[in-house]
mmCIF file of C-alpha atoms (C1' of nucleotides) in Angstrom:
data_model
loop_
_atom_site.group_PDB
_atom_site.id
_atom_site.type_symbol
_atom_site.label_atom_id
_atom_site.label_comp_id
_atom_site.label_asym_id
_atom_site.label_seq_id
_atom_site.Cartn_x
_atom_site.Cartn_y
_atom_site.Cartn_z
ATOM 1 C CA MET A 1 123.582 105.281 67.464
ATOM 2 C CA SER A 2 127.159 104.259 66.722
ATOM 3 C CA LYS A 3 128.584 101.329 68.567
ATOM 4 C CA ALA A 4 131.533 101.686 70.856
ATOM 5 C CA CYS A 5 134.696 100.930 68.965
ATOM 6 C CA PHE A 6 138.139 102.018 70.152
ATOM 7 C CA ASP A 7 140.054 103.525 67.231
ATOM 8 C CA SER A 8 143.755 104.032 67.776
ATOM 9 C CA LEU A 9 144.073 106.351 64.780
ATOM 10 C CA ILE A 10 141.642 108.742 66.434
ATOM 11 C CA HIS A 11 142.939 108.096 69.929
ATOM 12 C CA ALA A 12 146.228 109.917 69.469
ATOM 13 C CA HIS A 13 146.001 113.251 71.290
ATOM 14 C CA ASN A 14 146.337 115.591 68.357
ATOM 15 C CA ARG A 15 144.029 113.599 66.144
ATOM 16 C CA LEU A 16 141.439 113.253 68.870
ATOM 17 C CA GLN A 17 141.436 117.060 69.155
ATOM 18 C CA ILE A 18 141.155 117.452 65.404
ATOM 19 C CA CYS A 19 138.121 115.194 65.228
ATOM 20 C CA ALA A 20 136.587 116.825 68.309
ATOM 21 C CA LEU A 21 136.987 120.271 66.755
ATOM 22 C CA LEU A 22 135.543 119.212 63.435
ATOM 23 C CA HIS A 23 132.668 117.194 64.840
ATOM 24 C CA PRO A 24 130.297 119.998 65.796
ATOM 25 C CA VAL A 25 130.877 122.053 62.675
ATOM 26 C CA SER A 26 130.658 121.570 58.960
ATOM 27 C CA GLU A 27 134.237 122.621 58.317
ATOM 28 C CA LEU A 28 137.218 124.506 59.699
ATOM 29 C CA GLU A 29 140.245 126.142 58.172
ATOM 30 C CA PHE A 30 143.599 124.472 58.499
ATOM 31 C CA SER A 31 145.001 127.520 60.249
ATOM 32 C CA VAL A 32 142.185 127.579 62.803
ATOM 33 C CA VAL A 33 142.783 123.949 63.723
ATOM 34 C CA LYS A 34 146.492 124.564 63.890
ATOM 35 C CA ALA A 35 145.996 127.494 66.278
ATOM 36 C CA GLN A 36 143.752 125.390 68.526
ATOM 37 C CA LEU A 37 146.163 122.500 68.728
ATOM 38 C CA GLU A 38 149.183 124.736 69.024
ATOM 39 C CA VAL A 39 151.227 122.579 66.714
ATOM 40 C CA SER A 40 153.462 123.367 63.744
ATOM 41 C CA ASP A 41 152.300 123.329 60.141
ATOM 42 C CA SER A 42 154.172 120.112 59.458
ATOM 43 C CA VAL A 43 152.713 118.259 62.391
ATOM 44 C CA LEU A 44 149.155 119.220 61.573
ATOM 45 C CA SER A 45 149.718 118.476 57.915
ATOM 46 C CA LYS A 46 150.883 114.987 58.717
ATOM 47 C CA HIS A 47 147.914 114.265 60.945
ATOM 48 C CA VAL A 48 145.545 115.658 58.345
ATOM 49 C CA LYS A 49 147.105 113.392 55.780
ATOM 50 C CA ALA A 50 146.709 110.352 58.039
ATOM 51 C CA LEU A 51 143.055 111.111 58.725
ATOM 52 C CA GLU A 52 142.416 111.832 55.080
ATOM 53 C CA GLN A 53 143.980 108.558 53.992
ATOM 54 C CA ALA A 54 141.616 106.753 56.373
ATOM 55 C CA ASN A 55 138.762 108.707 54.798
ATOM 56 C CA TYR A 56 137.930 110.197 58.148
ATOM 57 C CA ILE A 57 138.202 113.772 56.965
ATOM 58 C CA SER A 58 137.944 115.506 53.629
ATOM 59 C CA VAL A 59 140.202 118.311 52.535
ATOM 60 C CA ALA A 60 139.111 121.118 50.261
ATOM 61 C CA LYS A 61 141.231 123.874 48.900
ATOM 62 C CA ARG A 62 139.177 126.961 48.259
ATOM 63 C CA ALA A 63 139.743 130.647 48.190
ATOM 64 C CA SER A 64 138.931 132.642 51.297
ATOM 65 C CA LEU A 65 139.537 136.380 51.272
ATOM 66 C CA SER A 66 141.051 135.894 47.821
ATOM 67 C CA ARG A 67 143.740 133.533 49.093
ATOM 68 C CA PRO A 68 143.708 129.756 48.801
ATOM 69 C CA ARG A 69 142.963 128.081 52.089
ATOM 70 C CA THR A 70 142.575 124.514 53.163
ATOM 71 C CA TRP A 71 139.296 123.455 54.742
ATOM 72 C CA LEU A 72 138.874 120.331 56.738
ATOM 73 C CA SER A 73 135.709 118.455 57.575
ATOM 74 C CA LEU A 74 134.781 115.084 58.991
ATOM 75 C CA THR A 75 133.414 112.622 56.513
ATOM 76 C CA GLU A 76 130.497 110.430 57.571
ATOM 77 C CA LEU A 77 132.912 107.590 58.078
ATOM 78 C CA GLY A 78 134.996 109.872 60.217
ATOM 79 C CA GLU A 79 132.059 110.934 62.283
ATOM 80 C CA THR A 80 131.006 107.379 62.815
ATOM 81 C CA ALA A 81 134.504 106.396 63.847
ATOM 82 C CA TYR A 82 134.840 109.418 66.123
ATOM 83 C CA LEU A 83 131.508 108.812 67.872
ATOM 84 C CA GLY A 84 132.354 105.144 68.185
ATOM 85 C CA HIS A 85 135.651 105.978 69.733
ATOM 86 C CA VAL A 86 134.115 108.442 72.183
ATOM 87 C CA ALA A 87 131.614 105.730 73.141
ATOM 88 C CA ALA A 88 134.508 103.322 73.691
ATOM 89 C CA LEU A 89 136.244 105.858 75.912
ATOM 90 C CA LYS A 90 133.101 106.297 77.926
ATOM 91 C CA GLU A 91 132.817 102.537 78.376
ATOM 92 C CA ILE A 92 136.392 102.389 79.598
ATOM 93 C CA VAL A 93 136.257 105.271 82.038
ATOM 94 C CA GLY A 94 132.696 104.424 82.987
ATOM 95 C CA LEU A 95 130.537 107.328 82.027
ATOM 96 C CA MET B 1 137.698 118.406 92.175
ATOM 97 C CA SER B 2 140.798 117.593 90.142
ATOM 98 C CA LYS B 3 141.692 119.909 87.337
ATOM 99 C CA ALA B 4 141.672 118.754 83.765
ATOM 100 C CA CYS B 5 145.182 117.721 82.766
ATOM 101 C CA PHE B 6 145.910 115.528 79.792
ATOM 102 C CA ASP B 7 148.402 112.861 80.793
ATOM 103 C CA SER B 8 150.028 110.948 77.959
ATOM 104 C CA LEU B 9 151.301 108.203 80.249
ATOM 105 C CA ILE B 10 147.729 107.408 81.225
ATOM 106 C CA HIS B 11 146.330 108.071 77.734
ATOM 107 C CA ALA B 12 147.834 104.942 76.137
ATOM 108 C CA HIS B 13 145.021 102.447 75.651
ATOM 109 C CA ASN B 14 146.277 99.684 77.923
ATOM 110 C CA ARG B 15 147.286 102.064 80.690
ATOM 111 C CA LEU B 16 144.009 103.911 80.486
ATOM 112 C CA GLN B 17 142.261 100.625 81.013
ATOM 113 C CA ILE B 18 144.474 99.678 83.913
ATOM 114 C CA CYS B 19 143.751 102.945 85.659
ATOM 115 C CA ALA B 20 140.045 102.699 84.886
ATOM 116 C CA LEU B 21 139.911 99.206 86.357
ATOM 117 C CA LEU B 22 141.786 100.188 89.472
ATOM 118 C CA HIS B 23 139.976 103.446 90.061
ATOM 119 C CA PRO B 24 136.725 102.125 91.530
ATOM 120 C CA VAL B 25 138.361 99.479 93.726
ATOM 121 C CA SER B 26 141.001 99.379 96.406
ATOM 122 C CA GLU B 27 143.132 96.817 94.580
ATOM 123 C CA LEU B 28 143.158 94.129 91.916
ATOM 124 C CA GLU B 29 145.288 91.076 91.240
ATOM 125 C CA PHE B 30 147.727 91.229 88.370
ATOM 126 C CA SER B 31 146.074 88.221 86.770
ATOM 127 C CA VAL B 32 142.674 89.800 86.895
ATOM 128 C CA VAL B 33 143.854 92.925 85.179
ATOM 129 C CA LYS B 34 145.683 90.828 82.652
ATOM 130 C CA ALA B 35 142.501 88.908 81.862
ATOM 131 C CA GLN B 36 140.527 92.077 81.439
ATOM 132 C CA LEU B 37 143.022 93.668 79.111
ATOM 133 C CA GLU B 38 143.687 90.453 77.249
ATOM 134 C CA VAL B 39 147.401 91.076 77.072
ATOM 135 C CA SER B 40 150.417 88.917 77.775
ATOM 136 C CA ASP B 41 152.264 88.842 81.085
ATOM 137 C CA SER B 42 155.163 90.746 79.665
ATOM 138 C CA VAL B 43 153.030 93.519 78.211
ATOM 139 C CA LEU B 44 151.127 94.052 81.452
ATOM 140 C CA SER B 45 154.272 93.812 83.497
ATOM 141 C CA LYS B 46 155.877 96.563 81.480
ATOM 142 C CA HIS B 47 152.880 98.895 81.795
ATOM 143 C CA VAL B 48 152.705 98.187 85.511
ATOM 144 C CA LYS B 49 156.332 99.080 85.822
ATOM 145 C CA ALA B 50 155.837 102.320 83.905
ATOM 146 C CA LEU B 51 152.872 103.341 86.090
ATOM 147 C CA GLU B 52 154.720 102.335 89.224
ATOM 148 C CA GLN B 53 157.766 104.397 88.302
ATOM 149 C CA ALA B 54 155.493 107.395 87.917
ATOM 150 C CA ASN B 55 154.080 106.595 91.340
ATOM 151 C CA TYR B 56 150.640 106.212 89.847
ATOM 152 C CA ILE B 57 150.104 102.730 91.200
ATOM 153 C CA SER B 58 151.557 100.704 94.015
ATOM 154 C CA VAL B 59 152.454 97.071 93.732
ATOM 155 C CA ALA B 60 152.191 94.614 96.616
ATOM 156 C CA LYS B 61 153.224 91.039 96.640
ATOM 157 C CA ARG B 62 151.161 89.074 99.087
ATOM 158 C CA ALA B 63 150.003 85.490 99.411
ATOM 159 C CA SER B 64 146.573 84.627 98.154
ATOM 160 C CA LEU B 65 145.345 81.095 98.506
ATOM 161 C CA SER B 66 148.813 80.239 99.785
ATOM 162 C CA ARG B 67 150.533 81.431 96.611
ATOM 163 C CA PRO B 68 152.290 84.731 96.133
ATOM 164 C CA ARG B 69 150.321 87.122 93.999
ATOM 165 C CA THR B 70 150.798 90.657 92.840
ATOM 166 C CA TRP B 71 148.198 93.234 93.789
ATOM 167 C CA LEU B 72 147.869 96.586 92.094
ATOM 168 C CA SER B 73 146.227 99.721 93.324
ATOM 169 C CA LEU B 74 146.106 103.365 92.318
ATOM 170 C CA THR B 75 148.056 105.692 94.561
ATOM 171 C CA GLU B 76 146.544 109.043 95.423
ATOM 172 C CA LEU B 77 148.811 110.640 92.902
ATOM 173 C CA GLY B 78 147.618 108.125 90.367
ATOM 174 C CA GLU B 79 143.992 108.765 91.149
ATOM 175 C CA THR B 80 144.496 112.500 90.809
ATOM 176 C CA ALA B 81 146.263 112.065 87.507
ATOM 177 C CA TYR B 82 143.637 109.654 86.239
ATOM 178 C CA LEU B 83 140.713 111.893 87.189
ATOM 179 C CA GLY B 84 142.546 114.870 85.718
ATOM 180 C CA HIS B 85 143.071 112.990 82.532
ATOM 181 C CA VAL B 86 139.433 111.914 82.337
ATOM 182 C CA ALA B 87 138.442 115.540 82.876
ATOM 183 C CA ALA B 88 140.766 116.546 80.024
ATOM 184 C CA LEU B 89 139.207 113.997 77.772
ATOM 185 C CA LYS B 90 135.769 115.281 78.605
ATOM 186 C CA GLU B 91 136.886 118.812 77.773
ATOM 187 C CA ILE B 92 138.189 117.653 74.461
ATOM 188 C CA VAL B 93 135.215 115.585 73.380
ATOM 189 C CA GLY B 94 132.815 117.994 75.014
ATOM 190 C CA LEU B 95 131.048 116.043 77.715
ATOM 191 C "C1'" DC C 1 156.980 139.411 34.447
ATOM 192 C "C1'" DC C 2 159.806 138.578 38.283
ATOM 193 C "C1'" DC C 3 160.117 138.423 43.249
ATOM 194 C "C1'" DT C 4 158.191 137.663 47.600
ATOM 195 C "C1'" DT C 5 154.884 136.022 50.661
ATOM 196 C "C1'" DT C 6 151.665 132.859 52.188
ATOM 197 C "C1'" DA C 7 150.131 128.402 53.177
ATOM 198 C "C1'" DC C 8 150.904 124.394 53.385
ATOM 199 C "C1'" DT C 9 153.727 119.618 52.103
ATOM 200 C "C1'" DT C 10 157.346 116.601 52.202
ATOM 201 C "C1'" DT C 11 161.652 114.931 53.619
ATOM 202 C "C1'" DC C 12 165.148 113.908 56.867
ATOM 203 C "C1'" DC C 13 166.280 112.709 61.322
ATOM 204 C "C1'" DA C 14 166.134 111.190 66.032
ATOM 205 C "C1'" DT C 15 163.574 109.513 69.811
ATOM 206 C "C1'" DT C 16 160.308 106.943 71.930
ATOM 207 C "C1'" DA C 17 156.605 103.730 72.267
ATOM 208 C "C1'" DC C 18 154.907 99.150 72.154
ATOM 209 C "C1'" DG C 19 154.196 94.494 71.550
ATOM 210 C "C1'" DG C 20 155.760 89.423 70.780
ATOM 211 C "C1'" DA C 21 158.713 85.912 72.054
ATOM 212 C "C1'" DA C 22 161.896 83.825 74.714
ATOM 213 C "C1'" DA C 23 165.059 83.596 78.466
ATOM 214 C "C1'" DC C 24 165.221 84.296 83.452
ATOM 215 C "C1'" DT C 25 163.868 84.270 88.509
ATOM 216 C "C1'" DA C 26 161.849 83.455 92.930
ATOM 217 C "C1'" DA C 27 158.686 80.993 95.699
ATOM 218 C "C1'" DA C 28 155.732 77.040 96.426
ATOM 219 C "C1'" DG C 29 154.503 72.237 96.117
ATOM 220 C "C1'" DA C 30 154.968 67.399 94.982
ATOM 221 C "C1'" DT D 1 165.301 68.232 94.313
ATOM 222 C "C1'" DC D 2 162.388 68.897 90.330
ATOM 223 C "C1'" DT D 3 158.546 71.276 88.585
ATOM 224 C "C1'" DT D 4 155.082 74.608 88.345
ATOM 225 C "C1'" DT D 5 153.390 79.123 88.911
ATOM 226 C "C1'" DA D 6 153.622 84.009 88.434
ATOM 227 C "C1'" DG D 7 155.717 87.393 86.899
ATOM 228 C "C1'" DT D 8 160.079 89.987 85.089
ATOM 229 C "C1'" DT D 9 163.522 91.309 81.935
ATOM 230 C "C1'" DT D 10 165.799 91.178 77.659
ATOM 231 C "C1'" DC D 11 166.063 91.132 72.793
ATOM 232 C "C1'" DC D 12 164.056 92.400 68.714
ATOM 233 C "C1'" DG D 13 161.672 94.757 65.127
ATOM 234 C "C1'" DT D 14 158.105 97.932 63.774
ATOM 235 C "C1'" DA D 15 155.579 101.967 63.963
ATOM 236 C "C1'" DA D 16 154.471 106.528 65.832
ATOM 237 C "C1'" DT D 17 155.618 111.237 66.520
ATOM 238 C "C1'" DG D 18 157.618 115.583 66.431
ATOM 239 C "C1'" DG D 19 161.145 119.314 65.100
ATOM 240 C "C1'" DA D 20 163.510 121.446 61.550
ATOM 241 C "C1'" DA D 21 164.385 122.513 57.125
ATOM 242 C "C1'" DA D 22 163.739 122.207 52.296
ATOM 243 C "C1'" DG D 23 160.238 122.163 48.669
ATOM 244 C "C1'" DT D 24 155.990 123.834 46.146
ATOM 245 C "C1'" DA D 25 152.136 126.281 44.237
ATOM 246 C "C1'" DA D 26 149.348 130.242 43.963
ATOM 247 C "C1'" DA D 27 148.681 135.125 44.812
ATOM 248 C "C1'" DG D 28 149.952 139.865 44.920
ATOM 249 C "C1'" DG D 29 153.139 143.691 44.561
ATOM 250 C "C1'" DG D 30 156.273 146.508 42.155
#
DNA sequence: CCCTTTACTTTCCATTACGGAAACTAAAGA
DNA sequence: TCTTTAGTTTCCGTAATGGAAAGTAAAGGG
């Protein structure tokens, strides 16, 4: 079990949602995440870049329906950090 | 039960902790909160001011051990906002 | 083969957030 | 009155974020 560790990179609202969406699945398309967060391309792109540079998510470009799409998935490091952050939140709010 | 409502004022790490500390009790001394958060006077003072201006906490100056101390407590509005925010976090992280 | 569309990326810009440090203030006490 | 305590406010610089618009690369259509 991962230890509680507050992570301010993950804490930011949009990035917390990105990690939460990716956590239960193996990967998601950029456009799906964007629709869930209701943010612009540029905003999501910048958060994706930040998470990728921290090695919290991996980005793969692959064809889907014959068009190139971007797929996002949590890395193991990212999952550990995410679960640690969630544990930290639970410690703070007491649950 | 309060409805889930993400509140960015409360979401900030230090302010989330302030609300979480105040939630289960009727009030806490400024110095106690400061010690828990491990922040400087000025930092806590500024967060207290922000929460007070939102009417999320009330501030009372009252003597304690013959010296004037500052007591903090969540207002009802603050409690509603805090619980709503915690509910929003639970919806996001799925628990 | 060029043009357009799609799916992002990057840049530019402005605002706001946040913390450290230091100056400031009011109320007790010595 | 001088000093200490307990905050408060100001000054400062850095970093975070988002909107908008320009840029790019790969398909697909004509």
